[in-house]
PDB file of C-alpha atoms in Angstrom:
ATOM      1  CA  MET A 286     -11.554  20.709  27.143  1.00  0.00           C
ATOM      2  CA  LYS A 287     -12.604  17.065  26.626  1.00  0.00           C
ATOM      3  CA  GLU A 288      -9.795  16.548  24.107  1.00  0.00           C
ATOM      4  CA  ARG A 289      -7.137  18.189  26.276  1.00  0.00           C
ATOM      5  CA  SER A 290      -8.204  16.126  29.213  1.00  0.00           C
ATOM      6  CA  THR A 291      -8.100  12.918  27.268  1.00  0.00           C
ATOM      7  CA  ALA A 292      -4.763  13.713  25.603  1.00  0.00           C
ATOM      8  CA  ALA A 293      -3.005  14.591  28.819  1.00  0.00           C
ATOM      9  CA  LEU A 294      -4.584  12.221  31.330  1.00  0.00           C
ATOM     10  CA  LEU A 295      -5.549   9.108  29.389  1.00  0.00           C
ATOM     11  CA  ASP A 296      -3.444   8.907  26.218  1.00  0.00           C
ATOM     12  CA  PRO A 297      -0.243   8.029  28.128  1.00  0.00           C
ATOM     13  CA  LEU A 298      -1.972   4.871  29.386  1.00  0.00           C
ATOM     14  CA  MET A 299      -3.023   3.705  25.873  1.00  0.00           C
ATOM     15  CA  THR A 300      -1.605   2.450  22.604  1.00  0.00           C
ATOM     16  CA  PRO A 301      -1.965   4.656  19.473  1.00  0.00           C
ATOM     17  CA  GLU A 302      -4.664   2.235  18.186  1.00  0.00           C
ATOM     18  CA  GLN A 303      -6.552   2.433  21.497  1.00  0.00           C
ATOM     19  CA  ARG A 304      -6.414   6.261  21.338  1.00  0.00           C
ATOM     20  CA  VAL A 305      -7.997   6.326  17.853  1.00  0.00           C
ATOM     21  CA  GLU A 306     -10.692   3.871  18.870  1.00  0.00           C
ATOM     22  CA  LEU A 307     -11.441   5.759  22.054  1.00  0.00           C
ATOM     23  CA  ARG A 308     -12.187   8.880  20.109  1.00  0.00           C
ATOM     24  CA  GLN A 309     -14.527   6.899  17.871  1.00  0.00           C
ATOM     25  CA  ILE A 310     -16.639   5.654  20.755  1.00  0.00           C
ATOM     26  CA  THR A 311     -16.716   8.785  22.874  1.00  0.00           C
ATOM     27  CA  PRO A 312     -18.209  11.745  20.898  1.00  0.00           C
ATOM     28  CA  PHE A 313     -19.899  14.095  23.304  1.00  0.00           C
ATOM     29  CA  ASP A 314     -23.494  13.078  23.802  1.00  0.00           C
ATOM     30  CA  PRO A 315     -25.750  16.160  23.505  1.00  0.00           C
ATOM     31  CA  THR A 316     -28.566  14.214  25.206  1.00  0.00           C
ATOM     32  CA  LEU A 317     -26.869  14.812  28.533  1.00  0.00           C
ATOM     33  CA  ILE A 318     -27.417  18.557  28.091  1.00  0.00           C
ATOM     34  CA  GLU A 319     -30.878  18.154  26.630  1.00  0.00           C
ATOM     35  CA  ASP A 320     -31.851  16.006  29.673  1.00  0.00           C
ATOM     36  CA  GLY A 321     -30.440  18.677  32.094  1.00  0.00           C
ATOM     37  CA  THR A 322     -28.018  16.145  33.690  1.00  0.00           C
ATOM     38  CA  TYR A 323     -24.634  17.551  32.770  1.00  0.00           C
ATOM     39  CA  PHE A 324     -22.625  19.899  34.938  1.00  0.00           C
ATOM     40  CA  VAL A 325     -19.467  22.040  34.591  1.00  0.00           C
ATOM     41  CA  ALA A 326     -17.099  23.626  37.014  1.00  0.00           C
ATOM     42  CA  LYS A 327     -15.522  26.908  36.012  1.00  0.00           C
ATOM     43  CA  VAL A 328     -12.350  28.521  37.349  1.00  0.00           C
ATOM     44  CA  ASN A 329     -11.856  32.172  36.319  1.00  0.00           C
ATOM     45  CA  GLY A 330     -14.555  31.807  33.735  1.00  0.00           C
ATOM     46  CA  ALA A 331     -13.008  28.720  31.950  1.00  0.00           C
ATOM     47  CA  ILE A 332     -14.367  25.200  32.151  1.00  0.00           C
ATOM     48  CA  ALA A 333     -12.096  23.258  34.418  1.00  0.00           C
ATOM     49  CA  ALA A 334     -14.130  20.047  34.833  1.00  0.00           C
ATOM     50  CA  SER A 335     -17.310  18.515  33.610  1.00  0.00           C
ATOM     51  CA  GLY A 336     -19.433  15.437  34.224  1.00  0.00           C
ATOM     52  CA  GLY A 337     -22.951  14.157  34.528  1.00  0.00           C
ATOM     53  CA  TRP A 338     -25.407  11.367  34.774  1.00  0.00           C
ATOM     54  CA  THR A 339     -28.115   9.827  32.739  1.00  0.00           C
ATOM     55  CA  ARG A 340     -31.459   8.194  33.383  1.00  0.00           C
ATOM     56  CA  ARG A 341     -31.063   6.384  30.032  1.00  0.00           C
ATOM     57  CA  SER A 342     -29.922   2.835  29.558  1.00  0.00           C
ATOM     58  CA  SER A 343     -26.838   3.721  27.518  1.00  0.00           C
ATOM     59  CA  LEU A 344     -23.499   4.263  29.365  1.00  0.00           C
ATOM     60  CA  TYR A 345     -21.857   5.763  26.286  1.00  0.00           C
ATOM     61  CA  SER A 346     -22.777   6.991  22.856  1.00  0.00           C
ATOM     62  CA  ASP A 347     -20.884   5.900  19.786  1.00  0.00           C
ATOM     63  CA  SER A 348     -22.524   8.513  17.554  1.00  0.00           C
ATOM     64  CA  ALA A 349     -22.849  12.286  17.475  1.00  0.00           C
ATOM     65  CA  GLN A 350     -26.688  11.822  17.595  1.00  0.00           C
ATOM     66  CA  GLY A 351     -26.411  10.811  21.226  1.00  0.00           C
ATOM     67  CA  SER A 352     -28.399   8.459  23.338  1.00  0.00           C
ATOM     68  CA  SER A 353     -31.831  10.152  23.094  1.00  0.00           C
ATOM     69  CA  ALA A 354     -33.338   6.974  21.611  1.00  0.00           C
ATOM     70  CA  ALA A 355     -32.114   4.828  24.531  1.00  0.00           C
ATOM     71  CA  PRO A 356     -34.896   3.810  26.867  1.00  0.00           C
ATOM     72  CA  LEU A 357     -35.298   5.540  30.248  1.00  0.00           C
ATOM     73  CA  VAL A 358     -34.321   3.512  33.326  1.00  0.00           C
ATOM     74  CA  ASP A 359     -36.839   3.047  36.163  1.00  0.00           C
ATOM     75  CA  PRO A 360     -35.172   4.457  39.218  1.00  0.00           C
ATOM     76  CA  GLU A 361     -36.899   1.925  41.386  1.00  0.00           C
ATOM     77  CA  HIS A 362     -35.249  -1.024  39.667  1.00  0.00           C
ATOM     78  CA  GLY A 363     -32.336   0.298  37.679  1.00  0.00           C
ATOM     79  CA  ALA A 364     -29.152   2.282  38.033  1.00  0.00           C
ATOM     80  CA  ALA A 365     -28.324   5.870  36.980  1.00  0.00           C
ATOM     81  CA  GLY A 366     -25.354   6.075  34.657  1.00  0.00           C
ATOM     82  CA  ILE A 367     -22.388   8.404  35.342  1.00  0.00           C
ATOM     83  CA  ARG A 368     -21.209   9.773  32.032  1.00  0.00           C
ATOM     84  CA  ALA A 369     -18.610  12.029  30.360  1.00  0.00           C
ATOM     85  CA  MET A 370     -16.403  12.972  33.289  1.00  0.00           C
ATOM     86  CA  TYR A 371     -13.432  15.170  32.289  1.00  0.00           C
ATOM     87  CA  THR A 372     -10.954  17.399  34.077  1.00  0.00           C
ATOM     88  CA  HIS A 373      -8.777  19.937  32.305  1.00  0.00           C
ATOM     89  CA  PRO A 374      -5.158  18.917  32.798  1.00  0.00           C
ATOM     90  CA  ASP A 375      -4.310  22.244  34.432  1.00  0.00           C
ATOM     91  CA  PHE A 376      -6.821  21.399  37.222  1.00  0.00           C
ATOM     92  CA  ALA A 377      -6.182  17.667  37.540  1.00  0.00           C
ATOM     93  CA  ARG A 378      -5.877  16.229  41.065  1.00  0.00           C
ATOM     94  CA  LYS A 379      -7.305  19.281  42.712  1.00  0.00           C
ATOM     95  CA  GLY A 380     -10.662  17.724  43.670  1.00  0.00           C
ATOM     96  CA  LEU A 381     -12.739  18.850  40.682  1.00  0.00           C
ATOM     97  CA  GLY A 382     -13.273  15.377  39.365  1.00  0.00           C
ATOM     98  CA  SER A 383     -14.541  14.291  42.797  1.00  0.00           C
ATOM     99  CA  LEU A 384     -16.787  17.429  42.842  1.00  0.00           C
ATOM    100  CA  MET A 385     -18.289  16.556  39.465  1.00  0.00           C
ATOM    101  CA  LEU A 386     -18.840  12.926  40.579  1.00  0.00           C
ATOM    102  CA  SER A 387     -20.506  13.915  43.863  1.00  0.00           C
ATOM    103  CA  THR A 388     -22.709  16.441  42.037  1.00  0.00           C
ATOM    104  CA  ALA A 389     -23.864  13.839  39.499  1.00  0.00           C
ATOM    105  CA  LEU A 390     -24.528  11.247  42.255  1.00  0.00           C
ATOM    106  CA  ALA A 391     -26.490  13.768  44.296  1.00  0.00           C
ATOM    107  CA  ALA A 392     -28.611  14.758  41.325  1.00  0.00           C
ATOM    108  CA  ALA A 393     -29.297  11.152  40.465  1.00  0.00           C
ATOM    109  CA  ARG A 394     -30.283  10.412  44.040  1.00  0.00           C
ATOM    110  CA  LEU A 395     -32.692  13.378  43.981  1.00  0.00           C
ATOM    111  CA  ALA A 396     -34.218  11.831  40.868  1.00  0.00           C
ATOM    112  CA  GLY A 397     -35.024   8.685  42.838  1.00  0.00           C
ATOM    113  CA  PHE A 398     -32.081   6.489  41.930  1.00  0.00           C
ATOM    114  CA  ARG A 399     -30.437   4.283  44.636  1.00  0.00           C
ATOM    115  CA  ARG A 400     -27.716   2.723  42.543  1.00  0.00           C
ATOM    116  CA  ALA A 401     -25.331   4.078  39.952  1.00  0.00           C
ATOM    117  CA  GLN A 402     -23.111   2.502  37.330  1.00  0.00           C
ATOM    118  CA  LEU A 403     -20.462   3.631  34.888  1.00  0.00           C
ATOM    119  CA  LEU A 404     -17.937   2.455  32.371  1.00  0.00           C
ATOM    120  CA  ALA A 405     -14.505   3.735  33.453  1.00  0.00           C
ATOM    121  CA  THR A 406     -11.220   4.107  31.675  1.00  0.00           C
ATOM    122  CA  LYS A 407      -8.014   3.020  33.343  1.00  0.00           C
ATOM    123  CA  ALA A 408      -7.306   6.596  34.469  1.00  0.00           C
ATOM    124  CA  GLY A 409     -10.880   7.130  35.772  1.00  0.00           C
ATOM    125  CA  ALA A 410     -11.108   3.821  37.605  1.00  0.00           C
ATOM    126  CA  ARG A 411      -8.654   5.226  40.215  1.00  0.00           C
ATOM    127  CA  LEU A 412     -10.952   8.097  41.007  1.00  0.00           C
ATOM    128  CA  TYR A 413     -14.022   5.926  41.253  1.00  0.00           C
ATOM    129  CA  GLN A 414     -12.373   3.252  43.464  1.00  0.00           C
ATOM    130  CA  ALA A 415     -11.246   6.013  45.812  1.00  0.00           C
ATOM    131  CA  ALA A 416     -14.902   7.201  45.944  1.00  0.00           C
ATOM    132  CA  GLY A 417     -16.214   3.772  46.983  1.00  0.00           C
ATOM    133  CA  TRP A 418     -17.069   2.223  43.592  1.00  0.00           C
ATOM    134  CA  ARG A 419     -16.490  -1.466  43.033  1.00  0.00           C
ATOM    135  CA  THR A 420     -15.296  -2.983  39.764  1.00  0.00           C
ATOM    136  CA  ASP A 421     -17.933  -5.487  38.504  1.00  0.00           C
ATOM    137  CA  GLU A 422     -16.231  -6.479  35.274  1.00  0.00           C
ATOM    138  CA  GLN A 423     -13.169  -5.650  33.115  1.00  0.00           C
ATOM    139  CA  VAL A 424     -14.221  -5.243  29.474  1.00  0.00           C
ATOM    140  CA  LEU A 425     -12.909  -4.256  26.093  1.00  0.00           C
ATOM    141  CA  VAL A 426     -14.917  -1.701  24.221  1.00  0.00           C
ATOM    142  CA  GLY A 427     -14.884  -0.303  20.694  1.00  0.00           C
ATOM    143  CA  THR A 428     -16.743  -0.234  17.467  1.00  0.00           C
ATOM    144  CA  GLY A 429     -17.738  -3.314  15.575  1.00  0.00           C
ATOM    145  CA  ASP A 430     -15.113  -6.017  16.081  1.00  0.00           C
ATOM    146  CA  ARG A 431     -12.453  -3.489  17.201  1.00  0.00           C
ATOM    147  CA  ARG A 432     -13.029  -3.959  20.914  1.00  0.00           C
ATOM    148  CA  ILE A 433      -9.570  -2.893  21.998  1.00  0.00           C
ATOM    149  CA  VAL A 434     -10.060  -0.133  24.634  1.00  0.00           C
ATOM    150  CA  PRO A 435      -9.858  -1.462  28.189  1.00  0.00           C
ATOM    151  CA  GLY A 436     -12.780  -0.470  30.395  1.00  0.00           C
ATOM    152  CA  TYR A 437     -14.178  -1.220  33.798  1.00  0.00           C
ATOM    153  CA  ARG A 438     -17.862  -1.643  34.519  1.00  0.00           C
ATOM    154  CA  MET A 439     -18.273  -0.279  38.031  1.00  0.00           C
ATOM    155  CA  SER A 440     -21.188   0.305  40.423  1.00  0.00           C
ATOM    156  CA  ARG A 441     -22.194   1.585  43.816  1.00  0.00           C
ATOM    157  CA  GLU A 442     -25.112   2.408  45.998  1.00  0.00           C
ATOM    158  CA  ILE A 443     -26.006   6.059  46.304  1.00  0.00           C
TER     159      ILE A 443
END
């Protein structure tokens, strides 16, 4: 589902080189499942959307090992990270992305966090801005010296 979502909703906004690099820096992070902070929405038994949050300091994982070694964030002083938000293209723009986002924010709030942050793609930034997020910084992300994928560091109070 992640690959179909990325191919249909994000690839049209990127160059071929950016697409390759994006896939290098966004393997699914199993730590989200291990930490119990990842959610899915199913429609007729099929996963239609997914997304989650992390109490760890890493906003993305560039390895299949995940972010389990990243330090935990103190909810009193730090921000929860919103991570790995995907919507199957057949269900895009039907409110499931917003549902995943509000679920992740509610769970982070219940865990004691008062702020959230994320690193958005160009396609995702639209959803987050509509949900009250502010863009703190435009960045280029990638592996090593190949920082060619545009991203947006965003934050909000929860």
